[in-house]
mmCIF file of C-alpha atoms in Angstrom:
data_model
loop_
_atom_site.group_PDB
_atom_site.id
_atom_site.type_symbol
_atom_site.label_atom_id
_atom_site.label_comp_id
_atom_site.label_asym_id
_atom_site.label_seq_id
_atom_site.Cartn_x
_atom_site.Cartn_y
_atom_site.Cartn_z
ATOM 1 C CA UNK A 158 78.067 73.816 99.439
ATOM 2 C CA UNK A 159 76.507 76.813 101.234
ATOM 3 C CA UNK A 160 77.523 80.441 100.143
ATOM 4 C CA UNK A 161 79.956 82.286 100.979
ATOM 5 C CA UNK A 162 79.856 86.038 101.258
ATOM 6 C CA UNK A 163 82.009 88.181 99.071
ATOM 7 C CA UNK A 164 84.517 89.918 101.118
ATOM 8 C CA UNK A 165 86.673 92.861 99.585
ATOM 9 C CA UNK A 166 90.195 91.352 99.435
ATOM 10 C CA UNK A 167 91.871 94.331 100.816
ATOM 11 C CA UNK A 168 89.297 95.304 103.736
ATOM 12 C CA UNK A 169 87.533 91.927 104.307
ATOM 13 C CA UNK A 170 84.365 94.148 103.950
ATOM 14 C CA UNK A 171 80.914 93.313 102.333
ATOM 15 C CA UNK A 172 80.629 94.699 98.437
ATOM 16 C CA UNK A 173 77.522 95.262 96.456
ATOM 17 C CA UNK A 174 77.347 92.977 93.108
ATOM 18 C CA UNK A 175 76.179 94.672 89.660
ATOM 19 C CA UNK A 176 72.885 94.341 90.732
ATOM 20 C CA UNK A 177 73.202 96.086 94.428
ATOM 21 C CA UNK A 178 73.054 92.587 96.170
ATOM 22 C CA UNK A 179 74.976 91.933 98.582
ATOM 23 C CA UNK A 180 78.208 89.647 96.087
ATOM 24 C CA UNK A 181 78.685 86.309 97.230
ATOM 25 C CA UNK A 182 81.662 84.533 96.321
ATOM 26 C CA UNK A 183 81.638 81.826 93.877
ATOM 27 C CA UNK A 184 84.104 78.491 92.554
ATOM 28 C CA UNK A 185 87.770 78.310 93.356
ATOM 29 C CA UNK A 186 87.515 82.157 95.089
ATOM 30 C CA UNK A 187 84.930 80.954 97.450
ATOM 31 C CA UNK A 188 87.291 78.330 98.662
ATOM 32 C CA UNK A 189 90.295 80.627 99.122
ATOM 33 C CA UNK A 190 88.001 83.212 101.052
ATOM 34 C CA UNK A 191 86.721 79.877 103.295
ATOM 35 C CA UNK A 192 89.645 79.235 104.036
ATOM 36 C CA UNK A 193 91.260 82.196 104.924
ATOM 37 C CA UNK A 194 88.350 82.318 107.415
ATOM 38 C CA UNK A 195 88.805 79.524 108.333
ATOM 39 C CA UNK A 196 93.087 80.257 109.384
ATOM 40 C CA UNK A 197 91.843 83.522 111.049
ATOM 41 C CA UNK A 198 89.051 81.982 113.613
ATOM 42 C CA UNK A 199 90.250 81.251 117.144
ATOM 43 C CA UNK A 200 89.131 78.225 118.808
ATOM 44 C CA UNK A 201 85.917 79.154 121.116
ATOM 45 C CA UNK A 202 85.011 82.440 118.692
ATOM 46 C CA UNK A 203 82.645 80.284 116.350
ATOM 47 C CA UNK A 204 79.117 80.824 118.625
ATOM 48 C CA UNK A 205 77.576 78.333 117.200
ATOM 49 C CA UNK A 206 80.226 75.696 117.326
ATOM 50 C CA UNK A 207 82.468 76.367 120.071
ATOM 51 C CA UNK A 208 84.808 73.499 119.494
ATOM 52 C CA UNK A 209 86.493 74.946 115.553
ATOM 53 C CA UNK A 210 88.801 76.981 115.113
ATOM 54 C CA UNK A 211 92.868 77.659 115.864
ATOM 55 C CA UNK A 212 93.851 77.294 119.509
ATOM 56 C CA UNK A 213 96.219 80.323 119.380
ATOM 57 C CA UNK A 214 95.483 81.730 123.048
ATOM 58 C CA UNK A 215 95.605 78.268 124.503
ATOM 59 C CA UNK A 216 98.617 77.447 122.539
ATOM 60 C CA UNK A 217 100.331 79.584 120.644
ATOM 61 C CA UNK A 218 100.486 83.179 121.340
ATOM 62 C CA UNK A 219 101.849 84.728 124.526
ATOM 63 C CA UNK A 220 103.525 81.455 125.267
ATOM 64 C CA UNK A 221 107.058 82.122 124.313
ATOM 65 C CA UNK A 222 108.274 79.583 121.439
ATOM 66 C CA UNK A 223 105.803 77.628 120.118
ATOM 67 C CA UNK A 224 105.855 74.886 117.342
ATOM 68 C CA UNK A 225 105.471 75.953 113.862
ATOM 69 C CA UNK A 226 104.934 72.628 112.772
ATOM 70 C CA UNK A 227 102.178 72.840 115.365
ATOM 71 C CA UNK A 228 100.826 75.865 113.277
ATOM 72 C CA UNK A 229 101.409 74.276 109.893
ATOM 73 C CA UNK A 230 99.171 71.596 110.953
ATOM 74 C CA UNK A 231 96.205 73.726 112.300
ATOM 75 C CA UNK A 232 96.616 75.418 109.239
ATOM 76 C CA UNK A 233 96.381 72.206 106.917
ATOM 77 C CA UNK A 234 93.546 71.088 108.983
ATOM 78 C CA UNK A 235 91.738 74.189 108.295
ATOM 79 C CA UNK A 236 92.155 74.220 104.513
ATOM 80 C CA UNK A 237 90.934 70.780 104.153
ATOM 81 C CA UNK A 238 87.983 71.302 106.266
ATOM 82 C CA UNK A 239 87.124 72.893 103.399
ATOM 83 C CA UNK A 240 83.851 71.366 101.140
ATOM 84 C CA UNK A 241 85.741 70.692 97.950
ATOM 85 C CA UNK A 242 89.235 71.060 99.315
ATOM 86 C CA UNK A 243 91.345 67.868 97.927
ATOM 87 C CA UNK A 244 94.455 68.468 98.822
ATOM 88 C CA UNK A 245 96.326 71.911 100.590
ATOM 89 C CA UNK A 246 100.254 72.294 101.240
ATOM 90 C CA UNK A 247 101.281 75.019 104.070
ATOM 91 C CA UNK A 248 104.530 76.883 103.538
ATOM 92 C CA UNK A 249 105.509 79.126 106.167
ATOM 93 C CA UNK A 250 108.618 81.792 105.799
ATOM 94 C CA UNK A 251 111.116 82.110 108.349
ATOM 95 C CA UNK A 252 110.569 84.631 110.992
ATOM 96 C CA UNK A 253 111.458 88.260 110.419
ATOM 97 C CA UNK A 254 110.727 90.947 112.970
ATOM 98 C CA UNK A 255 109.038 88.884 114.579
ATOM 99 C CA UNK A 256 106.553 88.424 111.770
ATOM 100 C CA UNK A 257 105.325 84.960 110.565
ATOM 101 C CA UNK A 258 104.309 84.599 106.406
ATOM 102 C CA UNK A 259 103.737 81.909 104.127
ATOM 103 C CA UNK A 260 100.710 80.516 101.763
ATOM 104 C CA UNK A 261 98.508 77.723 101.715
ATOM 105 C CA UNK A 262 98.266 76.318 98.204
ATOM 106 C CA UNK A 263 95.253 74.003 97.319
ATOM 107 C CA UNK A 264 93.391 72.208 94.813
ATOM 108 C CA UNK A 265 90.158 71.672 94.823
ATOM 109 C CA UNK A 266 88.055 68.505 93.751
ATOM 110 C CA UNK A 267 87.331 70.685 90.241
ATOM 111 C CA UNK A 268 91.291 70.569 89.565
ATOM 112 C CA UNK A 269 91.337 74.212 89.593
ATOM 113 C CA UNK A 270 94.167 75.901 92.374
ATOM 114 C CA UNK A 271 94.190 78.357 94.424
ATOM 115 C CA UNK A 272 96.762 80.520 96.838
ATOM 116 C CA UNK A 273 95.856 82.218 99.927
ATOM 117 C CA UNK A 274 98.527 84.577 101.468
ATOM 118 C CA UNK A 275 98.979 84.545 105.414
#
């Protein structure tokens, strides 16, 4: 599995480790912060592999009502793109204000879970 850099959970910034390295992000943290990157890329933004990511211009947002279940599945497909990733469940929150929450649950191939807040 390659690394994964650490990124603040608050800012999504870069943090020094105890040591002034640059922290990398490790075990069942490493998989939450893949993929929560992995939810957040839009398809065509990866430059080096045009082809992943969500297709939320092309068809989700700014075209009126779109499927959530549509979304739900993206999202799955993300999380268990994941190395490691054995299984993932999506639960999304009903709309309010116009504002779209929910979680992805998963476990990975270590038994250990995780939760990563959308």
């Amino acid at each position: 599995m390659a690394s994964t850099l650490f990124l603040l959970p608050n800012t999504w910034d870069l943090c020094l480790d105890a040591s002034g390295n640059i922290a990398v992000a490790t075990d069942t943290y490493q998989k939450a912060q893949d993929i929560a990157s992995k939810c957040r890329l839009f398809l065509g933004d990866l430059y080096f592999s045009q082809n992943e990511g969500i297709p939320y211009l092309e068809k989700m947002l700014g075209r009126g009502v779109y499927s959530l279940a549509l979304y739900r599945d993206k999202l799955y497909e993300a999380a268990m793109s994941i190395d490691g990733v054995t299984s993932a469940t999506v639960n999304l929150n009903p709309l309010n204000d116009r504002l779209l929450s929910g979680s992805i649950g998963f476990t990975d191939d270590s038994g250990n879970t995780g939760l990563v807040g959308l």
